[in-house]
Every structure is written in C-alpha cells, then in structure tokens.
CSV table of C-alpha atoms in Angstrom, one decimal:
chain,number,residue,atom,x,y,z
A,1,UNK,CA,83.2,220.6,47.1
A,2,UNK,CA,81.4,217.6,48.6
A,3,UNK,CA,78.3,216.2,46.9
A,4,UNK,CA,74.8,216.5,48.1
A,5,UNK,CA,73.6,213.2,49.6
A,6,UNK,CA,71.1,211.5,47.3
A,7,UNK,CA,67.5,211.0,48.5
A,8,UNK,CA,67.1,207.3,48.2
A,9,UNK,CA,63.4,207.5,48.6
A,10,UNK,CA,63.3,208.7,44.9
A,11,UNK,CA,65.2,205.6,43.8
A,12,UNK,CA,63.5,202.4,42.7
A,13,UNK,CA,64.3,198.8,42.4
A,14,UNK,CA,68.0,197.8,42.0
A,15,UNK,CA,69.2,201.4,42.3
A,16,UNK,CA,67.5,201.7,45.8
A,17,UNK,CA,69.1,198.5,46.9
A,18,UNK,CA,72.5,199.6,45.6
A,19,UNK,CA,72.2,202.9,47.5
A,20,UNK,CA,71.4,201.1,50.7
A,21,UNK,CA,74.5,198.9,50.1
A,22,UNK,CA,76.6,201.9,49.5
A,23,UNK,CA,75.5,203.5,52.8
A,24,UNK,CA,76.2,200.3,54.7
A,25,UNK,CA,79.6,199.9,53.1
A,26,UNK,CA,80.6,203.5,53.9
A,27,UNK,CA,79.5,203.1,57.5
A,28,UNK,CA,81.0,199.7,58.3
A,29,UNK,CA,83.9,199.0,55.9
A,30,UNK,CA,87.3,200.0,57.4
A,31,UNK,CA,90.3,201.0,55.2
A,32,UNK,CA,91.7,198.2,53.1
A,33,UNK,CA,94.9,198.3,55.2
A,34,UNK,CA,92.9,197.1,58.2
A,35,UNK,CA,91.7,194.2,56.1
A,36,UNK,CA,95.3,193.3,55.2
A,37,UNK,CA,96.3,193.4,58.8
A,38,UNK,CA,93.4,191.2,59.9
A,39,UNK,CA,94.3,188.9,57.0
A,40,UNK,CA,97.8,188.4,58.4
A,41,UNK,CA,96.5,187.5,61.9
A,42,UNK,CA,93.9,185.1,60.4
A,43,UNK,CA,96.5,183.4,58.4
A,44,UNK,CA,98.8,183.2,61.4
A,45,UNK,CA,95.9,181.6,63.4
A,46,UNK,CA,95.2,179.2,60.6
A,47,UNK,CA,98.9,178.1,60.6
A,48,UNK,CA,98.8,177.8,64.4
A,49,UNK,CA,95.7,175.6,64.2
A,50,UNK,CA,97.5,173.5,61.6
A,51,UNK,CA,100.2,172.7,64.1
A,52,UNK,CA,102.9,175.3,63.2
A,53,UNK,CA,104.9,176.5,66.1
A,54,UNK,CA,104.8,180.2,67.0
A,55,UNK,CA,108.5,180.5,66.2
A,56,UNK,CA,107.9,179.1,62.7
A,57,UNK,CA,105.0,181.5,62.1
A,58,UNK,CA,106.9,184.7,63.3
A,59,UNK,CA,110.0,183.7,61.3
A,60,UNK,CA,107.9,183.2,58.2
A,61,UNK,CA,106.2,186.6,58.8
A,62,UNK,CA,109.5,188.4,59.2
A,63,UNK,CA,111.5,186.8,56.4
A,64,UNK,CA,108.6,187.0,53.9
A,65,UNK,CA,107.6,190.6,54.7
A,66,UNK,CA,110.0,192.1,52.1
A,67,UNK,CA,109.8,189.3,49.5
A,68,UNK,CA,107.9,191.5,47.2
A,69,UNK,CA,109.8,194.8,47.5
A,70,UNK,CA,110.5,195.0,43.8
A,71,UNK,CA,107.0,194.1,42.8
A,72,UNK,CA,105.5,196.6,45.3
A,73,UNK,CA,107.5,199.4,43.7
A,74,UNK,CA,106.5,198.2,40.3
A,75,UNK,CA,102.8,198.3,41.1
A,76,UNK,CA,103.1,201.7,42.7
A,77,UNK,CA,104.7,202.9,39.5
A,78,UNK,CA,101.8,201.6,37.4
A,79,UNK,CA,99.6,204.0,39.3
A,80,UNK,CA,102.1,206.9,39.2
A,81,UNK,CA,102.9,206.6,35.5
A,82,UNK,CA,99.2,206.3,34.6
A,83,UNK,CA,98.4,209.4,36.6
A,84,UNK,CA,101.3,211.4,35.1
A,85,UNK,CA,100.4,210.5,31.5
A,86,UNK,CA,96.7,211.2,32.1
A,87,UNK,CA,97.3,214.7,33.4
A,88,UNK,CA,99.7,215.8,30.7
A,89,UNK,CA,98.7,218.7,28.4
A,90,UNK,CA,98.4,216.6,25.2
A,91,UNK,CA,96.1,214.1,26.9
A,92,UNK,CA,94.1,217.0,28.3
A,93,UNK,CA,93.6,218.4,24.8
A,94,UNK,CA,92.6,214.9,23.6
A,95,UNK,CA,90.1,214.6,26.4
A,96,UNK,CA,88.5,218.0,25.4
A,97,UNK,CA,88.2,216.7,21.8
A,98,UNK,CA,86.6,213.4,22.9
A,99,UNK,CA,84.2,215.2,25.2
A,100,UNK,CA,82.5,216.8,22.2
A,101,UNK,CA,81.7,213.5,20.5
A,102,UNK,CA,78.5,212.2,22.4
A,103,UNK,CA,75.2,213.6,21.2
A,104,UNK,CA,72.9,212.3,24.0
A,105,UNK,CA,73.0,211.7,27.7
A,106,UNK,CA,72.9,208.0,27.4
A,107,UNK,CA,75.5,207.9,24.6
A,108,UNK,CA,77.8,210.1,26.8
A,109,UNK,CA,77.6,207.6,29.6
A,110,UNK,CA,78.3,204.6,27.4
A,111,UNK,CA,81.0,206.5,25.6
A,112,UNK,CA,82.9,207.2,28.8
A,113,UNK,CA,82.5,203.5,29.8
A,114,UNK,CA,83.9,202.3,26.5
A,115,UNK,CA,86.9,204.6,26.6
A,116,UNK,CA,87.7,204.0,30.2
A,117,UNK,CA,87.8,200.2,29.6
A,118,UNK,CA,89.8,200.6,26.4
A,119,UNK,CA,92.5,202.7,28.2
A,120,UNK,CA,92.4,200.3,31.1
A,121,UNK,CA,93.6,197.5,28.9
A,122,UNK,CA,96.8,199.5,28.5
A,123,UNK,CA,97.1,200.9,32.1
A,124,UNK,CA,94.5,200.9,34.8
A,125,UNK,CA,96.1,203.8,36.6
A,126,UNK,CA,95.8,205.9,33.5
A,127,UNK,CA,92.2,204.7,33.0
A,128,UNK,CA,91.1,206.0,36.4
A,129,UNK,CA,92.3,209.5,35.9
A,130,UNK,CA,91.6,209.7,32.2
A,131,UNK,CA,88.0,208.5,32.8
A,132,UNK,CA,87.5,211.0,35.6
A,133,UNK,CA,88.8,213.9,33.5
A,134,UNK,CA,86.7,212.9,30.5
A,135,UNK,CA,83.6,212.7,32.7
A,136,UNK,CA,84.3,216.2,34.0
A,137,UNK,CA,84.8,217.5,30.5
A,138,UNK,CA,81.5,216.1,29.3
A,139,UNK,CA,79.7,217.5,32.4
A,140,UNK,CA,81.0,221.0,31.5
A,141,UNK,CA,79.2,221.0,28.2
A,142,UNK,CA,76.4,223.5,28.2
A,143,UNK,CA,74.5,221.8,25.3
A,144,UNK,CA,74.2,218.4,27.0
A,145,UNK,CA,72.5,217.5,30.3
A,146,UNK,CA,74.0,214.3,31.6
A,147,UNK,CA,73.8,212.6,35.0
A,148,UNK,CA,77.1,213.2,36.6
A,149,UNK,CA,76.8,210.1,38.9
A,150,UNK,CA,76.4,207.9,35.9
A,151,UNK,CA,79.3,209.5,34.1
A,152,UNK,CA,81.5,208.9,37.2
A,153,UNK,CA,80.4,205.3,37.4
A,154,UNK,CA,81.2,204.8,33.7
A,155,UNK,CA,84.6,206.3,34.3
A,156,UNK,CA,85.2,203.6,36.9
A,157,UNK,CA,84.4,200.7,34.5
A,158,UNK,CA,88.0,200.4,33.4
A,159,UNK,CA,88.9,199.2,37.0
A,160,UNK,CA,85.5,197.7,37.6
A,161,UNK,CA,85.3,195.5,34.5
A,162,UNK,CA,88.5,194.7,32.6
A,163,UNK,CA,91.6,196.1,34.2
A,164,UNK,CA,93.0,192.8,35.2
A,165,UNK,CA,92.5,191.4,31.7
A,166,UNK,CA,94.9,194.1,30.4
A,167,UNK,CA,98.6,194.7,30.2
A,168,UNK,CA,98.9,196.2,33.6
A,169,UNK,CA,97.3,193.2,35.4
A,170,UNK,CA,99.5,192.6,38.4
A,171,UNK,CA,98.8,188.9,38.4
A,172,UNK,CA,99.7,188.5,34.7
A,173,UNK,CA,102.7,190.8,35.1
A,174,UNK,CA,103.9,188.9,38.1
A,175,UNK,CA,103.6,185.5,36.4
A,176,UNK,CA,105.6,186.9,33.5
A,177,UNK,CA,108.5,188.2,35.6
A,178,UNK,CA,110.7,185.6,37.1
A,179,UNK,CA,112.6,188.0,39.3
A,180,UNK,CA,109.4,189.2,41.0
A,181,UNK,CA,107.9,185.7,41.7
A,182,UNK,CA,108.4,184.2,45.2
A,183,UNK,CA,110.5,181.1,44.9
A,184,UNK,CA,107.7,178.8,46.2
A,185,UNK,CA,105.3,180.1,43.5
A,186,UNK,CA,107.8,180.0,40.7
A,187,UNK,CA,108.4,176.3,41.4
A,188,UNK,CA,104.7,175.6,41.0
A,189,UNK,CA,103.8,177.8,38.0
A,190,UNK,CA,107.0,178.5,36.1
A,191,UNK,CA,107.0,181.6,33.8
A,192,UNK,CA,103.7,182.5,32.1
A,193,UNK,CA,104.2,185.2,29.5
A,194,UNK,CA,101.3,187.2,28.1
A,195,UNK,CA,100.9,184.7,25.3
A,196,UNK,CA,99.7,182.3,27.9
A,197,UNK,CA,97.4,184.7,29.7
A,198,UNK,CA,96.1,188.1,28.5
A,199,UNK,CA,96.8,187.5,24.8
A,200,UNK,CA,95.1,184.2,24.4
A,201,UNK,CA,92.1,184.3,22.1
A,202,UNK,CA,89.9,183.1,25.0
A,203,UNK,CA,91.0,186.0,27.2
A,204,UNK,CA,90.5,188.5,24.5
A,205,UNK,CA,87.1,187.1,23.7
A,206,UNK,CA,86.1,187.3,27.3
A,207,UNK,CA,87.4,190.9,27.5
A,208,UNK,CA,85.4,191.9,24.4
A,209,UNK,CA,82.2,190.3,25.7
A,210,UNK,CA,82.5,192.1,29.1
A,211,UNK,CA,83.2,195.4,27.4
A,212,UNK,CA,80.1,195.1,25.2
A,213,UNK,CA,78.0,194.1,28.2
A,214,UNK,CA,79.3,197.0,30.3
A,215,UNK,CA,78.6,199.6,27.6
A,216,UNK,CA,75.1,198.3,27.1
A,217,UNK,CA,74.3,198.4,30.8
A,218,UNK,CA,75.8,201.8,31.1
A,219,UNK,CA,73.7,203.1,28.1
A,220,UNK,CA,70.4,201.7,29.2
A,221,UNK,CA,70.8,202.5,32.9
A,222,UNK,CA,71.7,206.1,32.4
A,223,UNK,CA,69.1,208.4,34.0
A,224,UNK,CA,66.9,210.4,31.7
A,225,UNK,CA,64.7,213.4,32.0
A,226,UNK,CA,63.9,214.6,35.5
A,227,UNK,CA,66.0,211.7,37.0
A,228,UNK,CA,69.2,213.3,35.8
A,229,UNK,CA,71.4,214.9,38.4
A,230,UNK,CA,74.1,217.1,37.0
A,231,UNK,CA,77.3,218.2,38.6
A,232,UNK,CA,75.7,221.5,39.4
A,233,UNK,CA,72.8,219.7,41.2
A,234,UNK,CA,75.4,217.8,43.2
A,235,UNK,CA,77.4,220.9,44.1
A,236,UNK,CA,80.5,219.9,42.2
A,237,UNK,CA,82.9,222.6,40.9
A,238,UNK,CA,84.0,221.7,37.4
A,239,UNK,CA,86.7,224.3,36.9
A,240,UNK,CA,89.8,222.4,35.7
A,241,UNK,CA,91.9,225.4,34.7
A,242,UNK,CA,95.5,224.3,35.0
A,243,UNK,CA,97.8,226.0,37.4
A,244,UNK,CA,100.8,227.3,35.5
A,245,UNK,CA,104.3,226.5,36.7
A,246,UNK,CA,106.0,229.1,38.8
A,247,UNK,CA,108.3,231.3,36.7
A,248,UNK,CA,112.0,230.7,36.7
A,249,UNK,CA,113.8,232.8,39.3
A,250,UNK,CA,117.5,231.8,39.0
A,251,UNK,CA,119.9,230.6,36.4
A,252,UNK,CA,120.2,227.1,37.9
A,253,UNK,CA,116.6,226.4,37.1
A,254,UNK,CA,117.1,226.8,33.3
A,255,UNK,CA,117.2,223.0,32.6
A,256,UNK,CA,114.1,222.5,34.8
A,257,UNK,CA,112.2,224.6,32.3
A,258,UNK,CA,113.8,223.3,29.2
A,259,UNK,CA,112.4,220.6,26.8
A,260,UNK,CA,115.9,219.4,25.9
A,261,UNK,CA,116.3,216.7,28.5
A,262,UNK,CA,112.8,215.2,28.1
A,263,UNK,CA,113.4,214.9,24.4
A,264,UNK,CA,116.8,213.2,24.8
A,265,UNK,CA,115.3,210.8,27.4
A,266,UNK,CA,112.4,210.0,25.1
A,267,UNK,CA,114.8,209.3,22.2
A,268,UNK,CA,116.9,207.0,24.4
A,269,UNK,CA,113.8,205.1,25.5
A,270,UNK,CA,112.6,204.9,21.9
A,271,UNK,CA,116.0,203.5,20.8
A,272,UNK,CA,115.9,200.9,23.6
A,273,UNK,CA,112.4,199.8,22.7
A,274,UNK,CA,113.2,199.4,19.0
A,275,UNK,CA,116.3,197.4,19.9
A,276,UNK,CA,114.2,195.1,22.1
A,277,UNK,CA,111.7,194.6,19.4
A,278,UNK,CA,114.4,193.8,16.9
A,279,UNK,CA,116.2,191.3,19.1
A,280,UNK,CA,113.5,189.6,21.2
A,281,UNK,CA,110.1,188.0,20.6
A,282,UNK,CA,107.4,190.6,20.8
A,283,UNK,CA,105.6,188.8,23.6
A,284,UNK,CA,108.8,188.8,25.6
A,285,UNK,CA,109.1,192.6,25.2
A,286,UNK,CA,105.4,193.4,26.0
A,287,UNK,CA,105.5,191.0,29.0
A,288,UNK,CA,108.4,192.8,30.6
A,289,UNK,CA,107.1,194.8,33.5
A,290,UNK,CA,110.2,196.9,33.9
A,291,UNK,CA,110.2,197.7,30.2
A,292,UNK,CA,106.5,198.6,30.4
A,293,UNK,CA,107.1,201.0,33.3
A,294,UNK,CA,110.1,202.6,31.6
A,295,UNK,CA,108.1,203.4,28.5
A,296,UNK,CA,105.2,204.9,30.5
A,297,UNK,CA,107.5,206.9,32.8
A,298,UNK,CA,109.4,208.4,29.9
A,299,UNK,CA,106.2,209.0,27.9
A,300,UNK,CA,104.9,211.0,30.9
A,301,UNK,CA,108.1,213.1,31.0
A,302,UNK,CA,107.9,213.8,27.2
A,303,UNK,CA,104.2,214.7,27.3
A,304,UNK,CA,104.7,217.2,30.2
A,305,UNK,CA,107.4,218.9,28.2
A,306,UNK,CA,109.7,220.1,31.0
A,307,UNK,CA,111.2,218.4,34.1
A,308,UNK,CA,109.5,221.0,36.3
A,309,UNK,CA,106.0,220.2,34.9
A,310,UNK,CA,106.7,216.5,35.1
A,311,UNK,CA,107.8,216.6,38.7
A,312,UNK,CA,104.7,218.6,39.7
A,313,UNK,CA,102.6,215.9,38.2
A,314,UNK,CA,104.6,213.2,40.0
A,315,UNK,CA,104.1,215.0,43.4
A,316,UNK,CA,100.3,214.9,42.8
A,317,UNK,CA,100.4,211.3,41.8
A,318,UNK,CA,102.4,210.0,44.8
A,319,UNK,CA,99.5,210.0,47.3
A,320,UNK,CA,97.6,207.6,45.1
A,321,UNK,CA,100.3,205.0,45.6
A,322,UNK,CA,100.2,204.9,49.4
A,323,UNK,CA,97.8,202.0,49.7
A,324,UNK,CA,100.0,199.8,47.5
A,325,UNK,CA,103.2,200.7,49.3
A,326,UNK,CA,101.9,199.7,52.8
A,327,UNK,CA,99.6,196.8,51.8
A,328,UNK,CA,101.7,194.7,49.5
A,329,UNK,CA,104.3,193.8,52.2
A,330,UNK,CA,101.5,192.4,54.3
A,331,UNK,CA,100.3,190.3,51.4
A,332,UNK,CA,103.9,189.0,51.0
A,333,UNK,CA,103.9,188.1,54.7
A,334,UNK,CA,100.6,186.3,54.4
A,335,UNK,CA,101.9,184.3,51.4
A,336,UNK,CA,105.1,183.4,53.4
A,337,UNK,CA,103.1,182.1,56.4
A,338,UNK,CA,100.8,180.1,54.1
A,339,UNK,CA,103.6,178.5,52.2
A,340,UNK,CA,106.5,178.2,54.7
A,341,UNK,CA,105.0,177.6,58.1
A,342,UNK,CA,105.0,173.8,58.2
A,343,UNK,CA,102.5,172.1,60.6
A,344,UNK,CA,101.1,168.7,61.3
A,345,UNK,CA,102.1,166.0,58.8
A,346,UNK,CA,104.7,168.3,57.3
A,347,UNK,CA,102.1,170.2,55.4
A,348,UNK,CA,101.5,174.0,55.2
A,349,UNK,CA,98.1,175.8,55.2
A,350,UNK,CA,98.7,176.4,51.5
A,351,UNK,CA,99.0,172.7,50.8
A,352,UNK,CA,95.8,171.9,52.8
A,353,UNK,CA,94.0,174.6,50.7
A,354,UNK,CA,95.4,173.1,47.5
A,355,UNK,CA,94.1,169.7,48.5
A,356,UNK,CA,90.6,171.2,49.1
A,357,UNK,CA,90.4,172.8,45.7
A,358,UNK,CA,91.9,169.7,44.1
A,359,UNK,CA,89.0,167.7,45.6
A,360,UNK,CA,86.6,169.7,43.6
A,361,UNK,CA,87.9,168.2,40.4
A,362,UNK,CA,88.8,169.7,37.1
A,363,UNK,CA,86.8,171.2,34.3
A,364,UNK,CA,84.2,174.0,34.5
A,365,UNK,CA,83.3,173.3,38.1
A,366,UNK,CA,86.8,174.1,39.2
A,367,UNK,CA,86.9,177.3,37.2
A,368,UNK,CA,83.6,178.5,38.7
A,369,UNK,CA,84.6,177.7,42.2
A,370,UNK,CA,87.9,179.5,41.9
A,371,UNK,CA,86.1,182.6,40.4
A,372,UNK,CA,83.5,182.7,43.2
A,373,UNK,CA,86.2,182.3,45.8
A,374,UNK,CA,88.1,185.2,44.3
A,375,UNK,CA,85.0,187.4,44.2
A,376,UNK,CA,84.1,186.7,47.8
A,377,UNK,CA,87.6,187.2,49.1
A,378,UNK,CA,88.0,190.3,47.0
A,379,UNK,CA,85.0,192.0,48.6
A,380,UNK,CA,86.7,191.9,52.0
A,381,UNK,CA,90.3,192.1,50.8
A,382,UNK,CA,90.5,194.8,48.1
A,383,UNK,CA,94.0,194.5,46.7
A,384,UNK,CA,94.3,195.5,43.1
A,385,UNK,CA,95.8,192.1,42.4
A,386,UNK,CA,98.2,191.8,45.3
A,387,UNK,CA,95.8,189.2,46.7
A,388,UNK,CA,97.1,186.9,43.9
A,389,UNK,CA,100.2,186.5,46.0
A,390,UNK,CA,98.1,185.0,48.7
A,391,UNK,CA,95.9,182.8,46.5
A,392,UNK,CA,98.3,181.7,43.9
A,393,UNK,CA,100.4,179.1,45.8
A,394,UNK,CA,97.4,176.9,46.6
A,395,UNK,CA,95.2,177.8,43.6
A,396,UNK,CA,97.9,177.1,41.0
A,397,UNK,CA,99.0,173.9,42.8
A,398,UNK,CA,95.4,172.7,42.7
A,399,UNK,CA,95.1,173.7,39.1
A,400,UNK,CA,98.2,171.6,38.3
A,401,UNK,CA,96.8,168.7,40.2
A,402,UNK,CA,93.5,168.8,38.2
A,403,UNK,CA,95.3,169.6,34.9
A,404,UNK,CA,93.7,173.0,34.5
A,405,UNK,CA,95.6,175.2,32.1
A,406,UNK,CA,97.8,177.5,34.3
A,407,UNK,CA,97.5,180.6,32.1
A,408,UNK,CA,93.7,180.3,32.1
A,409,UNK,CA,93.7,179.9,35.8
A,410,UNK,CA,95.5,183.3,36.1
A,411,UNK,CA,92.8,184.8,33.8
A,412,UNK,CA,90.0,183.2,35.9
A,413,UNK,CA,91.5,185.0,38.9
A,414,UNK,CA,91.9,188.2,36.8
A,415,UNK,CA,88.4,188.5,35.5
A,416,UNK,CA,86.9,187.6,38.9
A,417,UNK,CA,89.3,190.0,40.7
A,418,UNK,CA,87.6,193.0,39.0
A,419,UNK,CA,84.1,192.1,40.2
A,420,UNK,CA,84.5,193.1,43.9
A,421,UNK,CA,85.6,196.6,42.8
A,422,UNK,CA,82.0,197.1,41.7
A,423,UNK,CA,80.8,196.5,45.2
A,424,UNK,CA,83.6,197.7,47.5
A,425,UNK,CA,84.4,201.3,46.9
A,426,UNK,CA,88.1,201.2,48.0
A,427,UNK,CA,89.5,201.5,44.5
A,428,UNK,CA,87.2,204.3,43.6
A,429,UNK,CA,89.1,206.7,45.9
A,430,UNK,CA,91.5,208.2,43.3
A,431,UNK,CA,88.6,208.7,40.9
A,432,UNK,CA,86.3,210.1,43.5
A,433,UNK,CA,89.0,212.7,44.3
A,434,UNK,CA,89.0,213.8,40.6
A,435,UNK,CA,85.2,213.8,40.3
A,436,UNK,CA,84.5,215.5,43.7
A,437,UNK,CA,81.9,212.8,44.5
A,438,UNK,CA,81.3,210.3,47.3
A,439,UNK,CA,81.2,206.5,46.8
A,440,UNK,CA,77.5,206.4,47.5
A,441,UNK,CA,77.0,208.5,44.4
A,442,UNK,CA,78.5,205.8,42.1
A,443,UNK,CA,77.8,202.5,43.8
A,444,UNK,CA,74.1,202.4,42.7
A,445,UNK,CA,75.3,202.2,39.1
A,446,UNK,CA,78.3,199.9,39.7
A,447,UNK,CA,76.3,197.5,41.8
A,448,UNK,CA,73.9,197.2,38.8
A,449,UNK,CA,76.9,196.3,36.6
A,450,UNK,CA,77.9,193.7,39.2
A,451,UNK,CA,74.5,192.0,39.0
A,452,UNK,CA,74.9,191.6,35.2
A,453,UNK,CA,78.6,190.8,35.2
A,454,UNK,CA,78.7,188.0,37.7
A,455,UNK,CA,76.7,185.3,35.9
A,456,UNK,CA,78.3,186.2,32.5
A,457,UNK,CA,81.8,185.9,34.0
A,458,UNK,CA,81.0,182.5,35.5
A,459,UNK,CA,79.6,181.2,32.2
A,460,UNK,CA,82.6,182.5,30.3
A,461,UNK,CA,85.3,181.0,32.6
A,462,UNK,CA,83.5,177.7,32.4
A,463,UNK,CA,82.9,177.5,28.6
A,464,UNK,CA,86.2,179.1,27.5
A,465,UNK,CA,88.1,177.0,29.9
A,466,UNK,CA,87.0,173.9,28.1
A,467,UNK,CA,89.0,174.9,25.1
A,468,UNK,CA,92.4,174.8,26.9
A,469,UNK,CA,94.8,171.9,27.3
A,470,UNK,CA,97.1,171.6,30.2
A,471,UNK,CA,100.7,172.7,29.7
A,472,UNK,CA,103.4,171.8,32.2
A,473,UNK,CA,105.1,174.7,33.9
A,474,UNK,CA,108.1,176.2,32.1
A,475,UNK,CA,110.8,176.9,34.7
A,476,UNK,CA,113.5,179.5,33.9
C-alpha cells in the first residue's frame, strides 16, 4: 500500500527543509539511467571541445562500452547475493529475535541504524534488505510505538553512511582485482588490495566515527510522543507471512526440493575457502571479488535449504540489479572517451582534469577538494560506485602527481560517495519497496544526517590523510 503524504506544515526547522527538498527531488530528478546517458554526451562534447575528432570519440565509445562486462556482472551479483541471504529463513528468524531487543522508540531507531551499517560493512545489498525487514519487524511490535519513517531512514544508513568503506565497496573491489581494471587505470594505480584501502587503521577509524555519529543523530532525531507516525498511520501493511513453495507434482522435481545438493555445494565452497586461507595471505583472499561472491552465493543457497526456495529468492532479487546492468556500460564508455579520445596537444580530457586537480597541490586541501567534487557529482550521477570508473583515471593520476597515498585517495572517494545517497533517493528504491514507503517519507531524516556527516567527513579525510606516506603503484 502507498503511504499517506506527510503534512509538511507540521514539520519544523531542518525536517521541513528536508521534506521540501524531497518533494523537489521527486518532481524534477529523472531516473539515474538518464543521468548516465546525459553524462556520456557531456563527456563526448568535452572531448570534442578538446579537439578530438568525431571518429575518435565514437570509436572510444564503442570499444569502451563493454570494457567492464565482468565488473558489471560482479556488482549485480553483490546486490543479488545480499538480497538472497537477507530473505532466507534463518536470517528471518534472526531478524525476529533482534526486533525484540529495543526498549524505547529512540533506541529502536538507533538500533536499526547500527545494525544496518554493521551489515553493510560486509555487503551493502544485504544491508538494504536486512535493514528494511528489521524495521518492519520492529514496527509490528504491539508493545512499542515507533515512527516508521525514522525506522526506514535508519535502515538506509548502511548505504547512506558506510557502505563504500566496507568489503563490498565497488571502488575498493575494483582496485584489488587486476582482471577487472581498465588497462589505462591499471597503469596509473597498480593493484591496491584491502590492506591499502578499507583495512587501514585510518579507514577503520573513519568508519567507526561515522557509525557513532550516525547512531547518535538517529537516536536524538527520532520523533517522540504525538510526532510519531506508525506504519498504521502511514497505511502500510506489515504482514510478512512467507509464501510457501508450491508442492512437488512430479518425480523429476525431487532434487529441487531436496537439501542434498545445497549441502554438497556448501561443503565444496567451505573446502575451497579453507584451501585459499591456508595457501594465500588473508588479505589476498578477502580482497578477491570473485571469491567473495562465490561465498555469498553458496551461503544463500545453503540458507534457503532447497534449490527451489533459492531460485524463488533469486527471481525476486533480479529486478534490483537492473540499474547496474544498464548503467555500468555507460560509465565504461564515459571512461573510455575520457582516457582514449586524444585531442589538442596529444592530451585527453582525463589528462586535462588531472592537471587541474594537480594544480590544487597535495595535503589536506587536495583531499577536501576531491571529496567535495565526488559529493557534488554523486548528487547528479548516482552510481553505487560505478562513477569511480569515470573519476579514477584523472583523480588517481593527480594523486600520484601530488604524492597523495593512492589507497587513501580511494577511501576519500568511498566515504564521499556515500554522502549523495542521503540526498538523492535513487538507491533507496529497493528499500522503499520492502518498506512500502515513498522517498519523501525518509529524506527528511536522511538529509539531517547529511548535514552532520558532510563537515565531519571533510575533517576526517584531511586529518587522517596527513598520516599517510606515498607508495608507488604496484603493477601485476
């Protein structure tokens, strides 16, 4: 059921401003795919203005369009595997248990925020669905009156705060996977495993600070008393009774309803993982995107118990991957035009942009400018990290020129990449489908988080960046 539109005349201060922003965004923002298309044409125009010939531009577009086919599938699988694991019966039982923990409305909201961010560190796709189902489970409690909008916004904090600082960060995963890196980018950055990015003490510290800040804002901004609007007030149906699988009707379906094959597949995966851990450095193992996805996919199969239940969950998860599948090829094409369409003076647009960022100089100023640039671009080009493929060639080249640590530059992008999600509701869509709400119901709370997050992030990337030394790229 659709939600009842909030009466913004009852809102005050920042909440009223945020609701007005939400209404404007919903009215004027097109789908993210349109932004990606516009981006391709803007980049092509920039290359043309740089002196590239039309033939060079169209050849770069066509040859680069499929450069990221493997990575596109991998990012779609992050969403799919997260969805499948989150909707499995064992996780559903865990969610019911966790939903009984909070004792007050404010603690319920902060509790959902904390868990959604903690899960997001492992898999942001899992976080979205897990957080949404946890919010619904808490909202069903008869003994606790909680604002359903605030619960929903808290469930989004995994993607709105720390997702890109975690193990499913597309930028960090890309930089750790040589086979997925475009050759032009690989030549600039080399390989950066998780030990250089998400597992540095500086990145973990930044993640902890942001989690603590987010939980505090969620707790103290949770509506109380008469301001609370429950799921019932919003007209949301909270019935989550699972639909049982159709009964077996023919002998050929026996294995589809058997637990034998999932158990065997799980044992094979466990054996492979143990073998990897015994023969390779642990950072190499956890930095492997293909290995990460294998484990999550087989975990989903085991948790669902039978191939039939697993495939039903997969069919429900596939629509959530559509945006990635059609957008990432456009980001690959943009990156190709930026880095391959040579213009005046033998320079590409990417090289001109690198010169601009290099002119800023190194140190904290460079870190802040890169973060602000990522935030502004991310508001208009929501990508879930695919935008890194467009920014990376010139951002990483300029980082090399000013001797900024390359791993930390990736993390500057990562922490700043999450901030636009608090303003642009594009990545709320899978969560909104679970919650039965509209973006306008959540953005009032997420925009408040944005106001607190932005200055803290800028200070953190500046100060923590000062603790790094430059390390030359390691080429495979």
